[in-house]
Short mmCIF file of C-alpha atoms and ligand atoms in Angstrom, two decimals:
data_model
loop_
_atom_site.label_atom_id
_atom_site.label_comp_id
_atom_site.label_asym_id
_atom_site.label_seq_id
_atom_site.Cartn_x
_atom_site.Cartn_y
_atom_site.Cartn_z
CA MET A 13 50.71 36.07 39.85
CA ALA A 14 47.79 37.07 41.19
CA PHE A 15 47.50 40.96 41.92
CA ASN A 16 47.02 40.49 45.76
CA LYS A 17 50.16 38.34 46.28
CA ARG A 18 51.56 41.73 46.73
CA THR A 19 52.80 42.63 50.34
CA LYS A 20 51.03 45.53 51.91
CA ILE A 21 53.66 48.06 53.45
CA LYS A 22 52.35 47.67 56.86
CA ASP A 23 53.21 44.03 56.87
CA LEU A 24 56.55 44.64 55.40
CA LEU A 25 57.81 46.56 58.16
CA ASP A 26 57.57 43.58 60.30
CA GLN A 27 59.39 41.21 58.13
CA THR A 28 62.91 40.06 58.85
CA PRO A 29 65.12 40.76 55.82
CA GLU A 30 66.19 37.27 54.59
CA GLN A 31 66.72 38.25 50.73
CA GLN A 32 63.09 36.99 50.04
CA THR A 33 61.44 38.15 46.91
CA ILE A 34 58.48 40.60 47.64
CA THR A 35 56.16 42.52 45.34
CA VAL A 36 54.97 45.84 46.63
CA MET A 37 52.50 48.36 45.00
CA GLY A 38 51.73 51.97 45.84
CA TRP A 39 52.03 55.48 44.96
CA VAL A 40 55.05 57.17 44.46
CA ARG A 41 55.70 60.13 47.12
CA THR A 42 59.33 61.14 46.05
CA ARG A 43 62.04 59.80 43.87
CA ARG A 44 65.65 61.14 44.19
CA SER A 45 68.62 59.53 42.10
CA ASN A 46 72.18 60.04 42.15
CA LYS A 47 74.46 58.42 39.00
CA HIS A 48 74.50 54.93 40.83
CA VAL A 49 71.24 54.71 42.56
CA THR A 50 67.67 55.62 42.71
CA PHE A 51 65.57 55.71 45.81
CA ILE A 52 61.84 55.89 45.70
CA ALA A 53 59.45 56.71 48.70
CA LEU A 54 55.98 54.37 48.04
CA ASN A 55 52.99 54.62 50.03
CA ASP A 56 50.25 52.37 49.63
CA GLY A 57 48.15 54.00 52.55
CA SER A 58 48.18 50.81 54.57
CA CYS A 59 50.30 52.82 57.25
CA ILE A 60 51.66 56.10 57.50
CA GLN A 61 55.26 54.91 56.63
CA ASN A 62 56.69 55.27 53.20
CA TYR A 63 58.78 52.39 52.09
CA GLN A 64 62.24 52.77 50.48
CA ILE A 65 62.81 51.16 47.16
CA VAL A 66 66.33 51.09 45.88
CA ALA A 67 66.96 50.75 42.30
CA ASP A 68 70.07 50.38 40.13
CA PRO A 69 69.91 52.42 37.07
CA ALA A 70 72.57 49.86 35.55
CA SER A 71 70.29 46.61 36.17
CA ILE A 72 66.73 47.47 35.54
CA ASP A 73 65.16 49.00 32.40
CA GLU A 74 65.29 53.03 32.42
CA GLU A 75 61.99 53.55 31.00
CA PRO A 76 59.62 52.58 34.14
CA LEU A 77 62.06 54.14 36.28
CA LYS A 78 61.88 57.64 34.66
CA LYS A 79 58.23 57.57 34.74
CA ALA A 80 58.26 56.55 38.53
CA ASN A 81 57.73 60.34 39.49
CA THR A 82 55.55 61.52 42.45
CA GLY A 83 52.40 60.50 42.12
CA ALA A 84 52.50 57.66 39.80
CA CYS A 85 51.35 54.08 40.62
CA ILE A 86 53.93 51.48 40.58
CA LYS A 87 54.60 47.70 41.20
CA ALA A 88 58.04 46.87 42.35
CA THR A 89 59.49 43.35 42.78
CA GLY A 90 62.63 42.69 44.33
CA LYS A 91 64.66 41.49 47.35
CA LEU A 92 64.32 42.45 50.94
CA VAL A 93 67.55 43.36 52.55
CA GLU A 94 68.62 45.11 55.51
CA SER A 95 68.75 48.74 54.89
CA GLN A 96 71.94 50.59 54.26
CA GLY A 97 70.72 53.89 55.34
CA ALA A 98 69.26 55.43 58.40
CA GLY A 99 65.50 55.84 58.84
CA GLN A 100 64.52 52.38 58.11
CA ARG A 101 65.18 48.78 58.84
CA THR A 102 64.84 47.13 55.64
CA GLU A 103 64.50 48.19 51.95
CA LEU A 104 63.46 46.82 48.77
CA ILE A 105 66.23 46.08 45.89
CA VAL A 106 64.26 46.34 42.76
CA GLU A 107 64.52 43.79 40.23
CA SER A 108 61.55 44.51 38.32
CA LEU A 109 59.83 47.78 38.09
CA GLU A 110 56.32 48.13 36.30
CA ILE A 111 54.50 51.51 35.92
CA LEU A 112 50.65 50.78 36.61
CA GLY A 113 49.80 54.26 36.21
CA GLU A 114 51.77 57.29 35.11
CA ALA A 115 51.16 60.96 36.73
CA ASP A 116 52.15 63.86 34.93
CA PRO A 117 54.92 65.90 37.28
CA GLU A 118 53.96 68.93 35.73
CA SER A 119 50.16 68.61 36.35
CA TYR A 120 49.87 66.65 39.51
CA PRO A 121 48.69 68.75 42.04
CA ILE A 122 49.89 66.52 45.57
CA GLN A 123 53.57 67.61 45.31
CA PRO A 124 56.01 66.95 47.91
CA LYS A 125 55.45 69.80 50.06
CA LYS A 126 53.10 71.80 52.45
CA HIS A 127 50.03 72.13 50.94
CA SER A 128 47.22 74.54 52.58
CA LEU A 129 44.15 72.76 53.91
CA GLU A 130 42.03 75.06 51.75
CA PHE A 131 44.10 73.94 48.59
CA LEU A 132 43.47 70.24 49.70
CA ARG A 133 39.83 70.73 49.90
CA GLU A 134 39.59 71.76 46.46
CA ASN A 135 41.54 68.87 45.74
CA ALA A 136 39.78 66.36 47.73
CA HIS A 137 39.65 63.89 44.97
CA LEU A 138 43.53 63.49 45.54
CA ARG A 139 43.68 64.55 49.32
CA MET A 140 43.90 61.15 50.88
CA ARG A 141 47.08 60.67 49.31
CA THR A 142 48.67 63.11 51.89
CA ASN A 143 49.71 61.85 55.32
CA THR A 144 47.30 64.08 56.90
CA PHE A 145 44.46 63.11 55.20
CA ALA A 146 45.14 59.08 55.24
CA ALA A 147 46.03 59.26 58.75
CA ILE A 148 42.59 60.65 59.37
CA MET A 149 40.71 58.31 57.38
CA ARG A 150 42.48 55.64 59.10
CA VAL A 151 41.69 57.05 62.40
CA ARG A 152 37.99 57.45 61.16
CA HIS A 153 37.82 53.87 60.36
CA GLN A 154 39.07 52.91 63.76
CA LEU A 155 36.64 55.06 65.36
CA ALA A 156 33.43 53.58 63.24
CA PHE A 157 34.79 49.85 63.91
CA SER A 158 34.93 50.57 67.64
CA VAL A 159 31.68 51.69 67.73
CA HIS A 160 30.27 48.55 66.57
CA GLU A 161 32.71 46.65 68.61
CA TYR A 162 31.63 48.60 71.79
CA PHE A 163 27.58 48.05 71.40
CA HIS A 164 28.10 44.53 69.83
CA GLN A 165 29.68 43.45 73.36
CA LYS A 166 27.10 45.02 75.18
CA GLY A 167 24.72 43.20 73.53
CA PHE A 168 23.20 46.15 71.50
CA PHE A 169 21.66 45.36 67.79
CA TYR A 170 22.66 47.62 64.75
CA ILE A 171 19.57 48.85 63.30
CA GLN A 172 19.23 50.67 60.04
CA THR A 173 16.55 53.37 59.74
CA PRO A 174 15.37 55.05 56.69
CA ILE A 175 17.05 57.69 54.79
CA ILE A 176 13.98 59.12 53.13
CA THR A 177 11.23 59.78 55.59
CA ALA A 178 8.07 62.06 56.00
CA SER A 179 8.59 62.82 59.39
CA ASP A 180 10.65 65.88 61.06
CA ALA A 181 12.28 63.94 64.30
CA GLU A 182 13.95 67.13 65.69
CA GLY A 183 11.08 69.46 64.71
CA ALA A 184 13.52 72.16 63.66
CA GLY A 185 12.35 72.27 59.69
CA GLU A 186 15.97 71.81 58.22
CA MET A 187 15.46 69.11 55.81
CA PHE A 188 16.41 68.35 52.43
CA ARG A 189 13.16 67.54 49.93
CA VAL A 190 13.18 64.26 48.37
CA SER A 191 11.03 64.71 45.04
CA VAL A 192 10.50 63.53 41.40
CA LEU A 193 8.17 65.95 40.42
CA ASP A 194 9.23 68.71 37.75
CA PRO A 195 10.37 71.75 39.56
CA LYS A 196 9.56 73.82 36.54
CA ASN A 197 6.00 72.57 36.71
CA PRO A 198 4.71 70.71 39.69
CA PRO A 199 1.07 69.37 39.84
CA LEU A 200 -1.01 71.92 42.20
CA ASN A 201 -3.53 71.34 44.73
CA ASP A 202 -7.12 73.10 45.34
CA GLN A 203 -5.04 75.58 47.68
CA GLY A 204 -2.61 76.33 44.76
CA GLY A 205 0.35 74.45 46.84
CA VAL A 206 2.84 71.81 45.31
CA ASP A 207 0.49 68.53 45.11
CA PHE A 208 2.65 65.88 46.73
CA LYS A 209 -0.14 63.41 46.39
CA GLN A 210 1.23 63.08 42.80
CA ASP A 211 4.84 62.56 43.97
CA PHE A 212 6.65 59.22 44.28
CA PHE A 213 5.45 58.53 47.66
CA GLU A 214 2.17 60.32 47.49
CA ARG A 215 3.30 62.54 49.97
CA GLU A 216 6.09 64.98 50.94
CA THR A 217 9.15 63.35 51.94
CA ASN A 218 12.61 64.42 52.83
CA LEU A 219 16.34 63.21 53.75
CA THR A 220 16.10 62.07 57.40
CA VAL A 221 17.66 64.57 60.41
CA SER A 222 17.77 61.51 62.71
CA GLY A 223 17.09 57.94 63.01
CA GLN A 224 15.92 58.39 66.31
CA LEU A 225 12.37 58.13 66.33
CA GLU A 226 12.47 54.56 64.24
CA GLY A 227 15.10 53.57 66.53
CA GLU A 228 12.75 54.01 69.37
CA LEU A 229 10.44 51.74 67.96
CA ALA A 230 13.32 49.17 67.55
CA ALA A 231 13.99 49.77 71.40
CA MET A 232 10.44 48.92 72.06
CA ALA A 233 10.86 45.53 70.85
CA LEU A 234 14.97 44.71 71.19
CA SER A 235 15.48 46.63 74.07
CA GLU A 236 18.93 47.99 73.33
CA ILE A 237 19.75 49.06 69.61
CA TYR A 238 21.72 51.57 67.90
CA THR A 239 21.70 53.40 64.40
CA PHE A 240 24.88 54.56 62.60
CA GLY A 241 24.00 56.24 59.55
CA PRO A 242 24.12 59.45 57.36
CA THR A 243 21.82 62.26 58.49
CA PHE A 244 21.19 65.67 56.53
CA ARG A 245 20.56 68.92 57.67
CA ALA A 246 19.66 71.86 55.54
CA GLU A 247 20.71 74.61 58.15
CA ASN A 248 22.57 77.45 56.59
CA SER A 249 25.39 77.12 59.15
CA ASN A 250 28.76 77.87 57.52
CA THR A 251 30.97 76.96 60.69
CA THR A 252 33.93 74.91 61.02
CA ARG A 253 31.37 72.35 63.24
CA HIS A 254 28.38 71.83 60.83
CA LEU A 255 28.23 69.58 57.66
CA ALA A 256 24.70 69.43 55.69
CA GLU A 257 25.56 65.60 55.32
CA PHE A 258 26.98 63.69 58.84
CA TRP A 259 27.09 60.51 60.15
CA MET A 260 25.18 60.08 63.68
CA ILE A 261 25.48 57.35 66.02
CA GLU A 262 22.05 56.72 68.04
CA PRO A 263 21.51 54.45 70.63
CA GLU A 264 18.23 54.03 72.25
CA MET A 265 17.45 51.85 75.20
CA ALA A 266 14.46 50.44 77.08
CA PHE A 267 14.47 50.69 80.72
CA TYR A 268 17.25 53.41 81.13
CA ASP A 269 16.57 56.66 82.71
CA ALA A 270 18.41 60.05 82.17
CA GLU A 271 21.47 58.98 84.41
CA ASP A 272 21.58 55.69 82.96
CA ASN A 273 21.89 57.61 79.55
CA GLN A 274 24.51 59.89 80.68
CA ASN A 275 26.44 57.04 82.22
CA LEU A 276 26.63 54.98 78.78
CA ALA A 277 27.33 58.04 76.77
CA GLU A 278 30.44 58.98 78.81
CA ASP A 279 31.71 55.26 78.96
CA PHE A 280 31.06 54.98 75.28
CA LEU A 281 32.91 58.01 74.54
CA LYS A 282 36.09 56.79 76.63
CA TYR A 283 36.09 53.37 74.94
CA ILE A 284 36.29 54.53 71.33
CA ILE A 285 38.87 57.06 72.40
CA SER A 286 40.59 54.59 73.96
CA SER A 287 40.61 52.11 71.39
CA ALA A 288 41.93 55.04 68.88
CA LEU A 289 45.02 55.45 71.02
CA ARG A 290 45.44 51.75 71.12
CA HIS A 291 45.12 51.13 67.60
CA CYS A 292 46.24 54.30 65.75
CA LYS A 293 49.30 55.06 67.79
CA GLU A 294 51.22 56.16 64.75
CA ASP A 295 48.66 57.94 62.91
CA LEU A 296 47.98 59.99 66.42
CA GLU A 297 51.56 60.57 66.83
CA PHE A 298 51.61 62.45 63.42
CA LEU A 299 48.65 64.28 63.95
CA ASP A 300 49.84 65.53 67.22
CA LYS A 301 53.03 67.05 65.67
CA ARG A 302 51.05 68.24 63.25
CA ALA A 303 48.39 69.96 65.65
CA SER A 304 51.29 71.17 67.69
CA GLU A 305 52.76 73.06 64.38
CA GLU A 306 49.35 74.60 63.89
CA GLU A 307 49.11 75.68 67.41
CA LYS A 308 52.55 77.68 67.16
CA THR A 309 50.61 79.75 64.54
CA LYS A 310 47.88 81.08 66.76
CA LYS A 311 47.84 83.37 69.20
CA ALA A 312 48.85 82.80 72.74
CA GLU A 313 45.44 83.00 74.18
CA GLN A 314 43.85 80.92 71.67
CA ARG A 315 46.29 78.10 72.49
CA ASN A 316 45.68 74.61 74.12
CA ASP A 317 47.26 73.99 77.24
CA MET A 318 47.48 70.28 76.09
CA SER A 319 48.82 68.57 73.06
CA LEU A 320 46.22 66.48 71.31
CA LEU A 321 47.58 63.14 72.90
CA GLU A 322 47.24 64.90 76.52
CA ARG A 323 43.83 65.81 75.53
CA LEU A 324 42.68 62.61 74.82
CA ASN A 325 44.09 60.92 77.41
CA PHE A 326 42.75 63.29 79.88
CA VAL A 327 39.50 62.71 78.67
CA ILE A 328 39.76 59.06 78.79
CA GLU A 329 41.07 59.35 82.57
CA ASN A 330 38.95 62.02 84.01
CA LYS A 331 35.23 61.81 84.96
CA PHE A 332 33.14 64.26 83.04
CA GLU A 333 31.63 67.16 84.80
CA ARG A 334 27.92 66.91 85.36
CA ILE A 335 25.69 69.85 85.93
CA THR A 336 22.19 70.88 85.13
CA TYR A 337 21.19 73.88 82.65
CA THR A 338 20.08 75.91 85.99
CA GLN A 339 23.78 75.40 87.24
CA ALA A 340 25.45 76.11 83.79
CA TRP A 341 23.05 79.32 83.67
CA GLU A 342 24.13 80.58 87.52
CA ILE A 343 27.71 80.01 86.72
CA LEU A 344 27.34 81.96 83.24
CA LYS A 345 25.42 84.58 84.50
CA ASP A 346 28.05 85.31 87.56
CA SER A 347 31.10 84.95 85.11
CA THR A 348 33.44 87.51 84.41
CA PRO A 349 33.08 87.41 80.63
CA ASN A 350 29.29 88.21 81.13
CA LYS A 351 29.97 90.84 83.82
CA LYS A 352 32.29 92.59 81.56
CA LYS A 353 29.97 92.06 78.58
CA LYS A 354 32.21 89.83 76.47
CA PHE A 355 29.47 87.67 75.41
CA ALA A 356 27.81 88.32 71.82
CA PHE A 357 24.99 86.95 73.49
CA PRO A 358 24.62 88.29 77.23
CA ILE A 359 23.11 85.60 79.70
CA GLU A 360 20.24 87.14 81.44
CA ASP A 361 16.98 85.49 81.97
CA TRP A 362 16.74 81.73 82.72
CA GLY A 363 15.50 79.77 79.91
CA THR A 364 17.52 80.96 76.83
CA ASP A 365 19.32 78.38 74.79
CA LEU A 366 23.41 78.36 75.38
CA GLN A 367 25.45 79.65 72.33
CA SER A 368 28.71 78.02 71.57
CA GLU A 369 30.52 80.83 73.32
CA HIS A 370 28.79 80.05 76.59
CA GLU A 371 29.51 76.35 75.92
CA ARG A 372 33.07 77.11 75.47
CA PHE A 373 33.51 79.00 78.42
CA LEU A 374 32.08 76.39 80.53
CA VAL A 375 34.14 73.59 79.00
CA GLU A 376 37.31 75.33 78.40
CA LYS A 377 37.81 77.97 81.04
CA HIS A 378 35.62 77.24 83.98
CA PHE A 379 35.55 73.29 84.16
CA LYS A 380 38.59 72.67 81.69
CA LYS A 381 37.07 69.12 80.94
CA PRO A 382 34.18 67.55 79.43
CA VAL A 383 30.59 68.39 80.67
CA ILE A 384 27.36 66.98 80.63
CA ILE A 385 24.37 69.55 80.95
CA SER A 386 21.28 68.25 81.83
CA ASP A 387 17.60 69.39 82.53
CA TYR A 388 17.26 71.96 79.95
CA PRO A 389 14.23 74.12 79.62
CA LYS A 390 11.49 72.40 77.63
CA ALA A 391 10.82 75.39 75.53
CA ILE A 392 14.32 74.97 73.81
CA LYS A 393 13.98 71.17 73.41
CA SER A 394 12.50 68.68 71.11
CA PHE A 395 8.69 67.49 71.63
CA TYR A 396 10.04 63.70 72.53
CA MET A 397 11.66 64.61 75.84
CA LYS A 398 10.69 63.34 79.14
CA GLN A 399 9.18 66.00 81.01
CA ASN A 400 10.26 66.59 84.55
CA ALA A 401 7.95 66.82 87.49
CA ASP A 402 9.13 70.94 87.72
CA GLY A 403 7.04 71.33 85.02
CA LYS A 404 9.74 73.49 83.33
CA THR A 405 12.50 71.24 82.25
CA VAL A 406 13.21 68.16 80.42
CA GLY A 407 15.26 65.11 80.97
CA ALA A 408 17.82 66.07 78.09
CA MET A 409 21.54 66.08 78.16
CA ASP A 410 24.10 67.85 76.11
CA ILE A 411 27.59 66.45 76.29
CA LEU A 412 30.18 69.48 75.42
CA PHE A 413 33.94 68.67 74.57
CA PRO A 414 36.84 71.11 74.59
CA GLY A 415 37.55 72.68 71.00
CA ILE A 416 34.40 71.07 69.71
CA GLY A 417 31.44 72.24 71.88
CA GLU A 418 28.35 70.00 71.50
CA ILE A 419 29.36 66.51 70.65
CA VAL A 420 26.41 64.39 71.96
CA GLY A 421 22.67 65.40 72.23
CA GLY A 422 20.43 63.15 73.93
CA SER A 423 17.42 62.48 76.20
CA GLN A 424 15.52 60.35 78.30
CA ARG A 425 12.13 60.08 76.28
CA GLU A 426 8.49 60.93 77.28
CA GLU A 427 7.17 57.70 77.73
CA ASN A 428 3.25 58.79 78.83
CA LEU A 429 0.85 58.91 76.08
CA GLU A 430 -1.07 61.96 77.31
CA LYS A 431 2.03 64.24 78.09
CA LEU A 432 3.48 63.50 74.68
CA VAL A 433 0.36 64.29 72.86
CA GLN A 434 -0.38 67.51 75.01
CA ARG A 435 3.46 68.47 73.79
CA MET A 436 2.94 67.69 70.36
CA GLU A 437 -0.38 69.87 70.31
CA GLU A 438 1.59 72.77 72.09
CA LEU A 439 4.16 72.83 69.19
CA HIS A 440 1.80 71.82 66.59
CA ILE A 441 3.15 68.47 65.58
CA SER A 442 0.63 66.21 63.70
CA ARG A 443 -0.74 63.50 65.79
CA GLU A 444 -2.34 61.89 62.82
CA GLU A 445 0.91 61.52 60.77
CA MET A 446 2.72 60.65 64.00
CA TRP A 447 0.54 57.48 64.75
CA TRP A 448 2.94 54.98 64.56
CA TYR A 449 5.16 56.71 67.10
CA LEU A 450 2.43 57.31 69.53
CA ASP A 451 1.32 53.42 69.19
CA THR A 452 4.65 52.63 71.04
CA ARG A 453 3.21 54.84 74.04
CA ARG A 454 -0.21 53.05 73.45
CA PHE A 455 0.96 49.47 73.24
CA GLY A 456 3.54 48.48 75.97
CA THR A 457 5.17 51.84 76.71
CA ALA A 458 8.44 51.88 78.71
CA PRO A 459 10.84 54.13 80.27
CA HIS A 460 13.60 54.73 77.71
CA ALA A 461 16.27 57.03 76.74
CA GLY A 462 19.20 57.59 74.09
CA PHE A 463 21.47 59.98 72.54
CA GLY A 464 22.88 60.95 69.24
CA LEU A 465 27.01 61.36 68.70
CA GLY A 466 28.16 63.30 65.69
CA PHE A 467 30.42 61.18 64.23
CA GLU A 468 32.52 63.99 62.73
CA ARG A 469 32.68 65.80 65.71
CA LEU A 470 34.19 62.91 67.14
CA VAL A 471 36.65 62.72 64.56
CA LEU A 472 37.32 66.11 64.95
CA PHE A 473 38.26 65.89 68.57
CA VAL A 474 40.49 62.70 68.13
CA THR A 475 42.36 63.72 65.12
CA GLY A 476 42.92 67.73 66.40
CA MET A 477 41.81 69.03 63.23
CA GLY A 478 40.40 72.43 63.29
CA ASN A 479 37.56 72.22 60.62
CA ILE A 480 34.65 69.28 60.00
CA ARG A 481 35.24 69.48 56.47
CA ASP A 482 38.66 67.88 57.03
CA VAL A 483 37.21 64.59 58.56
CA ILE A 484 34.98 63.40 56.33
CA PRO A 485 35.98 62.32 52.54
CA PHE A 486 33.77 64.75 50.68
CA PRO A 487 32.30 67.26 52.71
CA ARG A 488 28.62 68.78 52.08
CA THR A 489 28.27 72.25 52.99
CA PRO A 490 26.45 75.12 52.05
CA GLY A 491 27.17 75.91 48.34
CA ASN A 492 29.56 72.76 47.94
CA ALA A 493 28.51 69.30 46.59
CA GLU A 494 32.12 68.76 44.50
CA PHE A 495 33.15 65.41 44.18
O1 4AD B 525 21.38 67.37 69.17
P1 4AD B 525 20.99 66.49 68.00
O2 4AD B 525 20.20 67.48 66.64
O3 4AD B 525 20.01 65.32 68.57
C1 4AD B 525 19.40 64.58 67.49
O4 4AD B 525 19.40 64.50 66.57
C2 4AD B 525 18.60 63.47 68.53
N1 4AD B 525 17.59 62.84 67.76
C3 4AD B 525 19.60 62.43 69.07
C4 4AD B 525 19.27 61.40 69.89
O5 4AD B 525 18.75 61.64 71.00
N2 4AD B 525 19.48 60.10 69.34
O6 4AD B 525 22.23 65.88 67.21
C5 4AD B 525 23.21 64.96 67.65
C6 4AD B 525 24.52 65.48 67.44
C7 4AD B 525 24.97 66.82 67.80
O7 4AD B 525 25.53 66.55 69.09
C8 4AD B 525 26.31 66.85 67.17
O8 4AD B 525 27.48 66.23 67.60
C9 4AD B 525 26.03 66.21 65.60
O9 4AD B 525 24.85 65.19 66.02
N3 4AD B 525 25.30 67.28 64.78
C10 4AD B 525 25.96 67.69 63.73
N4 4AD B 525 27.26 67.43 63.54
C11 4AD B 525 27.95 67.93 62.01
N5 4AD B 525 27.07 68.74 61.53
C12 4AD B 525 25.89 68.99 61.85
N6 4AD B 525 25.13 70.15 61.10
C13 4AD B 525 24.93 68.61 63.17
N7 4AD B 525 24.17 68.80 63.72
C14 4AD B 525 24.15 67.92 64.77
MG1 MG B 526 21.73 69.31 70.06
#
C-alpha cells in the first residue's frame, strides 16, 4: 500500500461508519488504558480534532501499543465503527499498529497539559504540534490563500520583487546588509570606507524593506499588480508588534487615487477576514475560547468589550472610520488623556508623528472601530507620496485596527517628475541611483496608488493572539534567530 493511501482525519470525520478498513497516520496526543482497552487520541494536523483509536491489547501486538505514547508517530489500520463513547461519531478499532517514530516520554517537551507561550517559543520546532499553534498555522494558510484569491478575481497580477536590493524604499535606513566580503578584513576605498565595488554585486546591497518601488514599475505596465513576499527591517523594536522578518502584501494600481486606494484596502481586508471566518470555523472557535480564557487574566480596564469572533464580525459589518491626520490631531489634542497628561508623548504641535498610544486611543476608545487616517504631514512620511495642494500634507493613509494599531500603510504616489525630484533632493536621496524609478515618471507617468498590509499583523488580529512572535512559524526578532 502506498503511504498516501492513508485517510486524513479531517476527511475521516465525515465518513459514515460501515466497518470499512481505514489507515490513519499521525502523532499521539494522549493514550489512556484500562485492563481491557487502550484509547489513543491521534492528531495529524489536518484539522483541530483528535481522532479516537481503540485498541484491544488482547488482539494486537503489545510492543507497538506500549510505544504509542504522547508525541510518537503511528500508523493504525482498522475498522471504522460507530463510537461507543460520547465526544465522537466514529472511532477506529485497530487491527494493526505500527510505530513510525518513537518519542521518549521522559524527554518529549510537549506534554498534554497547558504550556506557557514563552516555553512554546523556546520549543518553536515542536509547538505546531499543539492545538493553538496548528490552528494559527491553518488560519494563516487560509488568509494567504484568500489574498491570492481576492486579487486574482479582481484581475491583479502577482509580481515577485527582489529580496536583495540596493535601494531603501522607505528611506528609514533600517536594512540588513547582504555581503560576501570578509568582515574581519574588508577591502577599503580611498576614503577609508569599505570598498563595496569589490563585493558580490559590486555595490552595497541589503535585504529589502518593501517591494513597492519595483511594484510601481510593474503597475506602470500591467495596471494592477500585487506582491506578497518577505521583508526585512533591522529596527531594534522589541515589541509585540514588530518582527525583523515579516511578510507584506503590496498591491499597486495605476489609475487609482487616494480614495480608490482606501476603498480597495477596506474591501480587501473585509474579504480576507470573512473568508477566514467561513473556512476556519472550528479553528477560530477554538482560538476564540482561548482568547476569552486569556482575557480573564487581564485587568478589568484592559479587557476587550468583544470576544474574538465578535471583533472579526464587527470589522466585516461596519464601515471603517475615515479621518485626516489634522482631524485625528484635533481629537487627540482635546482628549481627556492628553489634558490629564496621560500620554507619554503629549499632543501639542501639528505635525508630530502619532505614537501607538495615540493610535490605540483613537481606535479603541474614541471610535471603537478600524480607522483610516489620511493626509499626513509630509515631513513624517516617505519621499514617494503624492504631495497635496496645501503644500503641507501628502496623500498617505494608515489603517489602524483595535488591539493592533497600524495594520496597513499606503499612499497615492507622486507621479510628477519635478515634484518627486524636488522631494528627493530635500531628503538627500540620490537621483542617480534611483534613475530607473524616476524613468516611470519620465515615460508615460500615470496617477497611481498602493498600500502595504503587514501579514503577521493581520494574522495577529484574526487569531486574537497577543504577540506577533506567535503567528509566524519561526520568528526573527532582535537577539533571536533560532530554528
Ligand atoms: O507602513 P510601511 O512601512 O509601508 C511600506 O512599507 C510601504 N512601502 C507600503 C506600500 O505603500 N506599498 O509598512 C507596511 C505595513 C505596516 O502597516 C505594518 O502592518 C507592517 O507593514 N510592518 C510590520 N510588521 C511586522 N513587523 C514590522 N517590523 C513591521 N513594519 C511594518
Ligand atoms: Mg507605516
